[in-house]
Tab-separated table of C-alpha atoms in Angstrom:
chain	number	residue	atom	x	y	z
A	1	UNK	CA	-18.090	15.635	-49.212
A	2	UNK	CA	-18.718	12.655	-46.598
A	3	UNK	CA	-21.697	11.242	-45.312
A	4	UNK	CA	-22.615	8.687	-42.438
A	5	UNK	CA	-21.303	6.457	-44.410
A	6	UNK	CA	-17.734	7.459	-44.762
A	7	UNK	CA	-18.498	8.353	-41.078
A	8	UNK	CA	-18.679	4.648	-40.425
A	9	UNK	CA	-15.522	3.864	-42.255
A	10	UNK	CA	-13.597	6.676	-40.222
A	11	UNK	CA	-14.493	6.197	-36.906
A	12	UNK	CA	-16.002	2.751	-36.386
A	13	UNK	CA	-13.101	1.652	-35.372
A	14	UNK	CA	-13.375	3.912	-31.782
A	15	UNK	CA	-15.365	3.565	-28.601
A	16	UNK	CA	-18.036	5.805	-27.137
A	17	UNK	CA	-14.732	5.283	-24.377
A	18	UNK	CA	-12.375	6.545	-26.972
A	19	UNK	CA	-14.695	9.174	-28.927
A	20	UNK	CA	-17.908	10.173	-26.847
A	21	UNK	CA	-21.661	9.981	-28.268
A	22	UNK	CA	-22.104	13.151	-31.135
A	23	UNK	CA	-24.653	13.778	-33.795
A	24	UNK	CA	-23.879	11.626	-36.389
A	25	UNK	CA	-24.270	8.690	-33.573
A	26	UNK	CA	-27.608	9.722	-33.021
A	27	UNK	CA	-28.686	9.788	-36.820
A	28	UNK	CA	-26.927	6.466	-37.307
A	29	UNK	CA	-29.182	5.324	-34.574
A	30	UNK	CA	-32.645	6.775	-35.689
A	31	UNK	CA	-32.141	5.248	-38.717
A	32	UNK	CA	-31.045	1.132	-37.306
A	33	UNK	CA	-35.323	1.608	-36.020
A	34	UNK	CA	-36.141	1.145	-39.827
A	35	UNK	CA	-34.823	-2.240	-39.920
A	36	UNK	CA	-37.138	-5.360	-39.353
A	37	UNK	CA	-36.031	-6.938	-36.473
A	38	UNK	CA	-38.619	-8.742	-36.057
A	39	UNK	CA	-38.580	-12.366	-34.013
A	40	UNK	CA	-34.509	-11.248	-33.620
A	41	UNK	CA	-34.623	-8.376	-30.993
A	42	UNK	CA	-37.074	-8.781	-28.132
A	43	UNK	CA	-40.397	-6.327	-27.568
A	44	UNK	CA	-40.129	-4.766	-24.164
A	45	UNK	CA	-40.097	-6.827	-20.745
A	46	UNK	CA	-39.870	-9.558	-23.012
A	47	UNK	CA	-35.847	-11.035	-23.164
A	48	UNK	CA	-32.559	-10.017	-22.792
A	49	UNK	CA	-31.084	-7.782	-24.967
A	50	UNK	CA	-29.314	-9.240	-28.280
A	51	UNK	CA	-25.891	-7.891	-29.531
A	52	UNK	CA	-25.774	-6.103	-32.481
A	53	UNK	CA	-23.863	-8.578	-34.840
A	54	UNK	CA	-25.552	-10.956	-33.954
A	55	UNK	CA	-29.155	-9.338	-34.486
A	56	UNK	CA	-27.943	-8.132	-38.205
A	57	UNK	CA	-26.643	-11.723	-39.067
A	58	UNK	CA	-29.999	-13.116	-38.266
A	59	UNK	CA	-31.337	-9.982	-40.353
A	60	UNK	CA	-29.128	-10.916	-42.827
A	61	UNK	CA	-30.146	-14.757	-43.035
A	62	UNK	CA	-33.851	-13.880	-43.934
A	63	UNK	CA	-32.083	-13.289	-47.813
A	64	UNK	CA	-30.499	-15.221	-50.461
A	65	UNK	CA	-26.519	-13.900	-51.161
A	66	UNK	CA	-26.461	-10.852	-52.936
A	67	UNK	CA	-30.487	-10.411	-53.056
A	68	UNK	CA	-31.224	-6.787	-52.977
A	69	UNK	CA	-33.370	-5.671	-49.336
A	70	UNK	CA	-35.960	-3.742	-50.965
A	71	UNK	CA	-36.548	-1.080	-48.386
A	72	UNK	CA	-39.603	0.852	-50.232
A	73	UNK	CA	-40.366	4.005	-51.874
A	74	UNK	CA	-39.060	6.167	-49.119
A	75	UNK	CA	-36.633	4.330	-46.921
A	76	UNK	CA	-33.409	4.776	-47.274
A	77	UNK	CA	-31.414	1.836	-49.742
A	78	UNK	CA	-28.591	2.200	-47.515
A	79	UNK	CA	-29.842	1.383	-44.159
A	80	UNK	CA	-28.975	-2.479	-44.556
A	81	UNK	CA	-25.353	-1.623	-45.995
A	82	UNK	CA	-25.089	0.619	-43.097
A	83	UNK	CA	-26.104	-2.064	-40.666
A	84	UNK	CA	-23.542	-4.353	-42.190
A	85	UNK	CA	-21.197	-1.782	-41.584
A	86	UNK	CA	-21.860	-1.062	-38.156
A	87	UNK	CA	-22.103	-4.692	-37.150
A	88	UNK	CA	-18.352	-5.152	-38.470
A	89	UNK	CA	-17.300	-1.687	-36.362
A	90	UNK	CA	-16.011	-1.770	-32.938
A	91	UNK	CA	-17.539	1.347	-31.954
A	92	UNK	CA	-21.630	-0.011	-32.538
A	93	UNK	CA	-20.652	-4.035	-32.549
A	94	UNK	CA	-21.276	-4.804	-29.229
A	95	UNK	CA	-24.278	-2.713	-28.869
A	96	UNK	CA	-27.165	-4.368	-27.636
A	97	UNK	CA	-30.703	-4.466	-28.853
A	98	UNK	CA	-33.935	-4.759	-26.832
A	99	UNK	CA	-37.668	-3.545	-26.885
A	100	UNK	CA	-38.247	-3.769	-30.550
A	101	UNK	CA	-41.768	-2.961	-31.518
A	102	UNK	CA	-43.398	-2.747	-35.026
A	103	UNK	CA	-47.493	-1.868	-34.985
A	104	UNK	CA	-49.626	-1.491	-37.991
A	105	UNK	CA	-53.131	-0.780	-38.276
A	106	UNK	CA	-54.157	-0.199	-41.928
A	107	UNK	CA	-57.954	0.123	-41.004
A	108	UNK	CA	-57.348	2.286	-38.395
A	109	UNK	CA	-54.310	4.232	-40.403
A	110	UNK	CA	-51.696	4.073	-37.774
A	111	UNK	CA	-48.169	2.720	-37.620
A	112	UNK	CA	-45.677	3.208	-34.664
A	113	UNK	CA	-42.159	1.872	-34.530
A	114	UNK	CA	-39.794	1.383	-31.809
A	115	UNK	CA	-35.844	-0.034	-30.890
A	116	UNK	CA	-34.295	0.545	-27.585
A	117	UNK	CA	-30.025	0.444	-28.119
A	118	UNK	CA	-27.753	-0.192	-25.220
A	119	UNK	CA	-24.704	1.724	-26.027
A	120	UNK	CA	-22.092	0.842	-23.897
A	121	UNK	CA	-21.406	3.996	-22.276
A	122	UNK	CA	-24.387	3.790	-19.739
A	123	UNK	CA	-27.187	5.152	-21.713
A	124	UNK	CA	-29.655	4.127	-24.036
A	125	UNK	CA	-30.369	5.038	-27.284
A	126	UNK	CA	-34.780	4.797	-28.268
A	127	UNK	CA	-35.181	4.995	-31.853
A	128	UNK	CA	-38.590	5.751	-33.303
A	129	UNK	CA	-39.003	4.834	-36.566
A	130	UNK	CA	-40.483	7.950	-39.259
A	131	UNK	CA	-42.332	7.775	-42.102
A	132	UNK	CA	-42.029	4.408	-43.473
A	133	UNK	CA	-43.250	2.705	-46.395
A	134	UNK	CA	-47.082	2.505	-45.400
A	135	UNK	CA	-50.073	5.136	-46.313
A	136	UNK	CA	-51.101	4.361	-42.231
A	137	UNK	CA	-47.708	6.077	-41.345
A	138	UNK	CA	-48.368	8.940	-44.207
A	139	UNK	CA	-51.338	9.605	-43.023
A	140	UNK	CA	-50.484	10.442	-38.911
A	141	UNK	CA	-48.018	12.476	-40.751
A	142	UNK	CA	-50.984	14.334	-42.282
A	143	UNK	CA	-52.868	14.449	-39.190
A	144	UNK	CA	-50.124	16.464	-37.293
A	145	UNK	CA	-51.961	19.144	-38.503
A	146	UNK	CA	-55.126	18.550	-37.588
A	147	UNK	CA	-55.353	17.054	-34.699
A	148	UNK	CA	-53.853	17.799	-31.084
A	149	UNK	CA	-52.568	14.125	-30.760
A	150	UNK	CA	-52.096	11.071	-32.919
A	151	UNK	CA	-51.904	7.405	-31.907
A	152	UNK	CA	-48.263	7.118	-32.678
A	153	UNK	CA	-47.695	9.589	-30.149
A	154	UNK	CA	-49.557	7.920	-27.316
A	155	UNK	CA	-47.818	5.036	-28.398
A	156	UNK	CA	-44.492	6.725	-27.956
A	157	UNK	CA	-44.935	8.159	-24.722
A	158	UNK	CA	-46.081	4.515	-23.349
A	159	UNK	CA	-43.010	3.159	-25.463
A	160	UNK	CA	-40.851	5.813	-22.610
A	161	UNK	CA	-42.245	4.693	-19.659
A	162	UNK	CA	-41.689	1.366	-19.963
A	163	UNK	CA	-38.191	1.309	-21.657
A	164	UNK	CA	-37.583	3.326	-18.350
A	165	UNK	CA	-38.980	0.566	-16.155
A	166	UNK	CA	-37.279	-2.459	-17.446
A	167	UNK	CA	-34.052	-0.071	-17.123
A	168	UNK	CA	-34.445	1.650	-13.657
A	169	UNK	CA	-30.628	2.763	-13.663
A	170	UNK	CA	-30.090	4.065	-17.607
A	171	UNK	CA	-29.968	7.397	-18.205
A	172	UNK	CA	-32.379	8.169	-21.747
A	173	UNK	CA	-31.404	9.267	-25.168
A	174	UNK	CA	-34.829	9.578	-27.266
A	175	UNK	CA	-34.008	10.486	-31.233
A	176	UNK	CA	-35.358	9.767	-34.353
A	177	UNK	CA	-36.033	10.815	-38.197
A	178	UNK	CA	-38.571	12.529	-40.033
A	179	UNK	CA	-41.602	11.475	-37.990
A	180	UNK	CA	-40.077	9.396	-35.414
A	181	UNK	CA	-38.227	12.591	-33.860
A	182	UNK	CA	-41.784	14.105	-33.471
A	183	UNK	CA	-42.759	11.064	-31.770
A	184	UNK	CA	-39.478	11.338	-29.315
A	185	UNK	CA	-40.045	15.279	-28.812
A	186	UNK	CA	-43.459	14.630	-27.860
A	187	UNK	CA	-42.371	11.530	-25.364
A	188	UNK	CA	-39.929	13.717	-23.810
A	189	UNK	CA	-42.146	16.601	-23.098
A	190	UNK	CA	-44.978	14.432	-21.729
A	191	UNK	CA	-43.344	11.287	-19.669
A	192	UNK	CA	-43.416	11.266	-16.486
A	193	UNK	CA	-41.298	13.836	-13.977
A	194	UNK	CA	-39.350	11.260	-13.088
A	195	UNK	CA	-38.506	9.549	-16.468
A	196	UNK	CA	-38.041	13.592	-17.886
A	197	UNK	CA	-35.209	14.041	-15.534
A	198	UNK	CA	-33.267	10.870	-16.729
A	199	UNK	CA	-33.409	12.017	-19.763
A	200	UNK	CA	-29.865	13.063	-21.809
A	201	UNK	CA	-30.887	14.307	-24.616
A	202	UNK	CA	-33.493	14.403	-27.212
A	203	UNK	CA	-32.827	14.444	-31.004
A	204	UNK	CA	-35.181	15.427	-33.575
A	205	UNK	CA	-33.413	14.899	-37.521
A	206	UNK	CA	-35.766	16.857	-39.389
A	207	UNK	CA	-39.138	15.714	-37.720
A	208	UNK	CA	-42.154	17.818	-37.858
A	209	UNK	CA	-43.164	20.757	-34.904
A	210	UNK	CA	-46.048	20.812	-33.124
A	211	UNK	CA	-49.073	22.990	-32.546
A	212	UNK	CA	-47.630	26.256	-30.901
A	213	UNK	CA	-49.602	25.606	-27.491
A	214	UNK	CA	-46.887	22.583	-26.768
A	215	UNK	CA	-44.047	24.862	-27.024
A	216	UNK	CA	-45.653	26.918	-24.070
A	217	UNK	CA	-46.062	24.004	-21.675
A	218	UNK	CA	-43.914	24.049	-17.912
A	219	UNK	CA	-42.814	20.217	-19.472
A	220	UNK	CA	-41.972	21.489	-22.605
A	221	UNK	CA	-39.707	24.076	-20.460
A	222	UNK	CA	-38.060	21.372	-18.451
A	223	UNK	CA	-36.801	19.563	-21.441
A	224	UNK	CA	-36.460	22.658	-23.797
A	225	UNK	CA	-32.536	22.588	-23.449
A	226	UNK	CA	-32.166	19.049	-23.878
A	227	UNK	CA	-34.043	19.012	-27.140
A	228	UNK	CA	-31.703	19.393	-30.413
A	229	UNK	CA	-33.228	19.972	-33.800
A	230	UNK	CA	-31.578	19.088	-36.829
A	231	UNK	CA	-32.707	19.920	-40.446
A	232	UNK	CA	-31.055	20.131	-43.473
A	233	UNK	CA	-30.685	23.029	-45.748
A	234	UNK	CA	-33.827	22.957	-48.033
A	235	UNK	CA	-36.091	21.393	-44.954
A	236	UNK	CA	-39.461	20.978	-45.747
A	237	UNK	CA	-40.691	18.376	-43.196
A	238	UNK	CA	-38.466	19.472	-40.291
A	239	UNK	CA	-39.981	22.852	-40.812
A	240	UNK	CA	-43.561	22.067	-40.665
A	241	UNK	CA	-46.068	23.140	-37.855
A	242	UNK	CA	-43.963	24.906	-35.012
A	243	UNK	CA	-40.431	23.909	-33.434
A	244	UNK	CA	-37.987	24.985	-31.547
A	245	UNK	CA	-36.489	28.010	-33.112
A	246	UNK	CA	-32.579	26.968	-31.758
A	247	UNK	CA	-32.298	24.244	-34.464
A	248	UNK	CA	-29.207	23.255	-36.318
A	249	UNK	CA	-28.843	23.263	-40.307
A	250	UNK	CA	-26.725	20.890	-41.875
A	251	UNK	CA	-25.589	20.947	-45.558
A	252	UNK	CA	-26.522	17.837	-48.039
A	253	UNK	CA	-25.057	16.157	-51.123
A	254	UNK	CA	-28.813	16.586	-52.629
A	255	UNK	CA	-31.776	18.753	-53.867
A	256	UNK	CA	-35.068	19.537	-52.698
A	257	UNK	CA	-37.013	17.232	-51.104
A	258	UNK	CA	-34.469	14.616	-51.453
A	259	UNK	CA	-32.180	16.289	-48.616
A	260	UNK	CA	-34.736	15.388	-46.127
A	261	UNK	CA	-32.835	11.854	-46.740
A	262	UNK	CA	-30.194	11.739	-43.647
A	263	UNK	CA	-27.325	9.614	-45.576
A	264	UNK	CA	-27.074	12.717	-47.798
A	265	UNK	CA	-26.237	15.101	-45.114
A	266	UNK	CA	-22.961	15.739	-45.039
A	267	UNK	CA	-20.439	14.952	-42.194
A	268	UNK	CA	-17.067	16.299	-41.080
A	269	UNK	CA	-15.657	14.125	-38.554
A	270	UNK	CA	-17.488	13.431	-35.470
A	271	UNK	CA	-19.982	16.141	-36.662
A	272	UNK	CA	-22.364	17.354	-39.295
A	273	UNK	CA	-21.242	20.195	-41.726
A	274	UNK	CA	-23.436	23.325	-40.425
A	275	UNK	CA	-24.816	26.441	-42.359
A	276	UNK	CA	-26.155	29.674	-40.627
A	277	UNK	CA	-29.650	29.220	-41.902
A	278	UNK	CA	-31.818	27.379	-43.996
A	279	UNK	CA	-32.330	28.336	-47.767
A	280	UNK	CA	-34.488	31.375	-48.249
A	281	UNK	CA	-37.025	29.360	-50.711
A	282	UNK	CA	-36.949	26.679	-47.821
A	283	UNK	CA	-37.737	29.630	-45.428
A	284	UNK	CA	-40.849	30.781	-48.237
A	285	UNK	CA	-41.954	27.300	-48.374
A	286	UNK	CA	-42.170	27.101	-44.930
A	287	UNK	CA	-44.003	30.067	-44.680
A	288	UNK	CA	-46.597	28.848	-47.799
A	289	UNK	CA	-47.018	25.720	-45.921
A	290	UNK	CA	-48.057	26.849	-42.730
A	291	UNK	CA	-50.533	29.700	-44.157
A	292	UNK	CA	-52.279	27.251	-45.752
A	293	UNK	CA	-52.580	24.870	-42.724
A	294	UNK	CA	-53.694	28.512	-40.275
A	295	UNK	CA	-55.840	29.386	-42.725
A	296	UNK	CA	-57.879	26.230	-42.901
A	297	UNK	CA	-60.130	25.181	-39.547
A	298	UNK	CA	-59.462	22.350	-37.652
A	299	UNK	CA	-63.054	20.599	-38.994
A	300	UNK	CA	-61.329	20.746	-42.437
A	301	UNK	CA	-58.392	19.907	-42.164
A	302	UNK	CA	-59.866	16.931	-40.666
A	303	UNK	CA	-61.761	16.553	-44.022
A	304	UNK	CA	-58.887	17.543	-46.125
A	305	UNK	CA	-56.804	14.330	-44.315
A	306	UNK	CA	-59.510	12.196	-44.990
A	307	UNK	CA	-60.099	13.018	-48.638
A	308	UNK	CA	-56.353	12.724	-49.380
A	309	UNK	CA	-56.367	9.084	-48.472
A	310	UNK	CA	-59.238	8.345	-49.435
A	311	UNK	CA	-58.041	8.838	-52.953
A	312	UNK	CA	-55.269	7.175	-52.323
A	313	UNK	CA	-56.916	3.967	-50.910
A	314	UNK	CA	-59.154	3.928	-53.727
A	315	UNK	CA	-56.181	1.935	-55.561
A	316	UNK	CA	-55.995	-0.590	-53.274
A	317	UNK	CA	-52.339	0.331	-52.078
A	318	UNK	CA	-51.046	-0.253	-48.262
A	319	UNK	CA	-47.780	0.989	-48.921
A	320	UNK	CA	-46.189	3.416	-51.466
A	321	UNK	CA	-44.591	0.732	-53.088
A	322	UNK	CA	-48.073	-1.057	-53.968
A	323	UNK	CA	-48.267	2.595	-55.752
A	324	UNK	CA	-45.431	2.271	-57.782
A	325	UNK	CA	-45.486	-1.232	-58.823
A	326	UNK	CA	-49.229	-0.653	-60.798
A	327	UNK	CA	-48.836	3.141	-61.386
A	328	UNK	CA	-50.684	3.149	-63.985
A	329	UNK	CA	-53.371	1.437	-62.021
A	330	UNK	CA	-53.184	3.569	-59.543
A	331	UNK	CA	-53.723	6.929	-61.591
A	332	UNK	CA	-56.838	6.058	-62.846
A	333	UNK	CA	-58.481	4.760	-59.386
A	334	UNK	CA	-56.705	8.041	-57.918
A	335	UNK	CA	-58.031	10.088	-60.655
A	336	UNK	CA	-61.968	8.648	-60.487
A	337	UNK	CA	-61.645	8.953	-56.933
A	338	UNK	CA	-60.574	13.005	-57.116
A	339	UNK	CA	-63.829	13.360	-59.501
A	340	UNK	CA	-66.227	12.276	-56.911
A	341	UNK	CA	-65.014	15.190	-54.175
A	342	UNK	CA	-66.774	17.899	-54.116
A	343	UNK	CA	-65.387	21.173	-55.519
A	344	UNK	CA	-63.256	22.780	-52.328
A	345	UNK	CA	-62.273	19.995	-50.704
A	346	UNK	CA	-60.750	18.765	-54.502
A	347	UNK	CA	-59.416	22.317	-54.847
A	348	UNK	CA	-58.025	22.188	-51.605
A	349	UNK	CA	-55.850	18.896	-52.790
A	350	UNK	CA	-55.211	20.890	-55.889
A	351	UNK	CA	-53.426	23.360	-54.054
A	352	UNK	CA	-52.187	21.291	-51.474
A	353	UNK	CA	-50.189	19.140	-53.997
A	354	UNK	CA	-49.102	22.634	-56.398
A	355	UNK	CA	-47.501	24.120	-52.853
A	356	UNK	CA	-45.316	20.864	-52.363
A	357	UNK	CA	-44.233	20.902	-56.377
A	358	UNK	CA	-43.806	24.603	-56.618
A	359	UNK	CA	-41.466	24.108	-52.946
A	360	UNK	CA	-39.789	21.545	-54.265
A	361	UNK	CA	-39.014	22.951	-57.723
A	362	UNK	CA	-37.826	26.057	-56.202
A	363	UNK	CA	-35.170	24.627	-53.840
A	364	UNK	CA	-34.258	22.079	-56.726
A	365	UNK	CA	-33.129	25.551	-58.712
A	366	UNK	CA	-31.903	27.257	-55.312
A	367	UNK	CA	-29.222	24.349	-55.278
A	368	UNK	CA	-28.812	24.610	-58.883
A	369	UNK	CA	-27.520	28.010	-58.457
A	370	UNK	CA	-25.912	27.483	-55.353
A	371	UNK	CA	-23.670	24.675	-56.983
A	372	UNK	CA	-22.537	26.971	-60.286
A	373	UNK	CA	-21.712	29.936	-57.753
A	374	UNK	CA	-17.746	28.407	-58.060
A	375	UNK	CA	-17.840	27.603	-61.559
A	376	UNK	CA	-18.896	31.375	-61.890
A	377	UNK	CA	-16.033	32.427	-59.771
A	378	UNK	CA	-13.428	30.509	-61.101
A	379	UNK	CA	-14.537	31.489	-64.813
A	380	UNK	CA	-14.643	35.241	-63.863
A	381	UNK	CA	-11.001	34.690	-62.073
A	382	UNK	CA	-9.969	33.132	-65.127
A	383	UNK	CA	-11.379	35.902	-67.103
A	384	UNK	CA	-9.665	38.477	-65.306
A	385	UNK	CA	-6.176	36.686	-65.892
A	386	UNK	CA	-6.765	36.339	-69.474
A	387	UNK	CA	-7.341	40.193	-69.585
């Protein structure tokens, strides 16, 4: 099966003019907020926008031919290879770039991410960066579930309304992955009258729901049909916390947890390959997940979130990658750190952590299944021949 990439190779060569904006636009977007484009693409109100090829061959100059662009732990490999890709295309060339923002408070624990695209067709494209690298942008992914807003979210919704001032005339497209299409749900919902009814369409690819009470709101109405939710088979991050129940599920190349990564979803032309539903042990997981996070009160959750990192500062890490690199390191800070919790909240991490491995392990055997279902076939087919 294809991917975005293969996507790329198949129809970069057509306009939006030729082949209007779809799905697999949108999550080739989302994903173009992860790169650094830092002191290349100008923060908002500051310059005029940059075209594309020429913002990835200034990328590109930061590294030494053929020196690998170490992404981190979570980040996609392939988003620089993609970028080269669609800097060669016709169809996302002669894009143009503006309002790039990168935050990061590591005291504070917050990281928010931002790229405003000019696509050519009238409209722009604002990608918020997800989950990145950092344990400040794992842990507003924690407190989703605790708390009613989180900084990145603010920051989102200010991101809106001023993308929408420096272009009076453009209608919106707000999108994003993992955590960055909570961040441009929740900026839809809450900008602005005005701004809300400019808006095209807003795309969340597998991001985290919200506390049912948002879901209920007249501005959550306004936008509702506008909003399209995309999660692949196994979801477990698109499924957390409440979302809109019309969501799409797309098939991917991988298992488990690993399909939450977008390049493995799988692509048919100018859209995604769909299934009726998501797997049942991605349904059960779902379900574990969010009886866990009822059943606990807001106070401890709070305490859970709190707990969590502060195990995992105790190595010293800002980013997962600072994790990997001393692992071994890291386990013993992490584990000296887990002794001195007391007993429920340390249970409560306990079981926190089992849910995620027993989820993951089941969906990893799901696929397993799923994939020998035609071997099966074919062997009993060939069976029955023989006989």
């Amino acid at each position: 099966m294809a991917n975005l990439m293969d996507y790329l190779d198949w129809r970069g060569d057509l306009t939006l003019e030729q082949s209007p904006f779809n799905e697999v636009d949108n999550l080739i977007l989302s994903e173009l907020s992860f790169v650094d484009f830092q002191e290349i693409v100008p923060s908002p109100g500051s310059g005029k926008s940059v075209e594309l090829r020429y913002a990835a061959e200034s990328f590109f100059s930061r590294f030494q031919e053929g020196e690998k662009i170490d992404m981190g732990v979570l980040v996609p490999d392939e988003i620089p290879n993609m970028l080269r890709r669609m800097a060669d295309s016709r169809r996302f060339g002669e894009m143009r770039l503006n309002c790039f923002v990168d935050w990061l408070d590591v005291g504070k624990g917050e990281q928010f991410a931002a790229l405003t695209i000019e696509t050519g067709d009238g409209r722009l494209y604002l990608s918020f960066r997800g989950t990145d690298d950092t344990l400040a942008g794992w842990r507003e992914d924690f407190e989703l579930a605790c708390m009613p807003e989180v900084p990145a979210q603010k920051k989102a919704l200010q991101y809106v309304e001023e993308v929408a001032r420096q272009f009076p005339r453009k209608k919106l497209r707000l999108g994003g992955h993992s955590k960055g299409g909570n961040l441009a749900v929740y900026a839809g919902v809450f900008c602005p009258a005005a701004v809300q009814r400019r808006i095209a369409a807003v795309w969340s690819n597998d991001g985290p729901g919200f506390h049912t009470d948002l879901l209920d709101l007249p501005q959550h109405r306004r936008i509702a049909e506008r909003i399209y939710s995309i999660v692949p088979k196994s979801s477990v991050v698109g499924m957390l916390l409440e979302h809109e129940e019309d969501y799409t599920v797309v098939d991917s190349d991988q298992l488990g947890f690993l399909q939450h990564d977008g390049f493995s979803w799988q692509v048919m032309g100018d859209h995604f390959v769909t299934l009726h539903q998501v797997s049942r042990q991605a349904h059960l997981s779902d379900q574990e997940l969010r009886k866990w996070v009822h059943e606990m009160p807001v106070e401890q959750r709070a305490k859970f979130v709190d707990a969590l990192f502060s195990v995992l500062g105790a190595t010293g890490a800002v980013t997962l990658t600072d994790l990997k690199t001393d692992s071994l390191k890291a386990t013993g800070a992490m584990a000296k750190a887990m002794a001195e919790l007391d007993k429920e909240t340390r249970d409560g991490l306990l079981r926190f952590l089992g849910i995620l491995f027993k989820s993951n392990l089941r969906m990893v055997l799901e696929g397993i299944q799923e994939e020998k279902k035609p071997l099966l076939k074919r062997w009993s087919l060939k069976k029955k021949e023989e006989s």
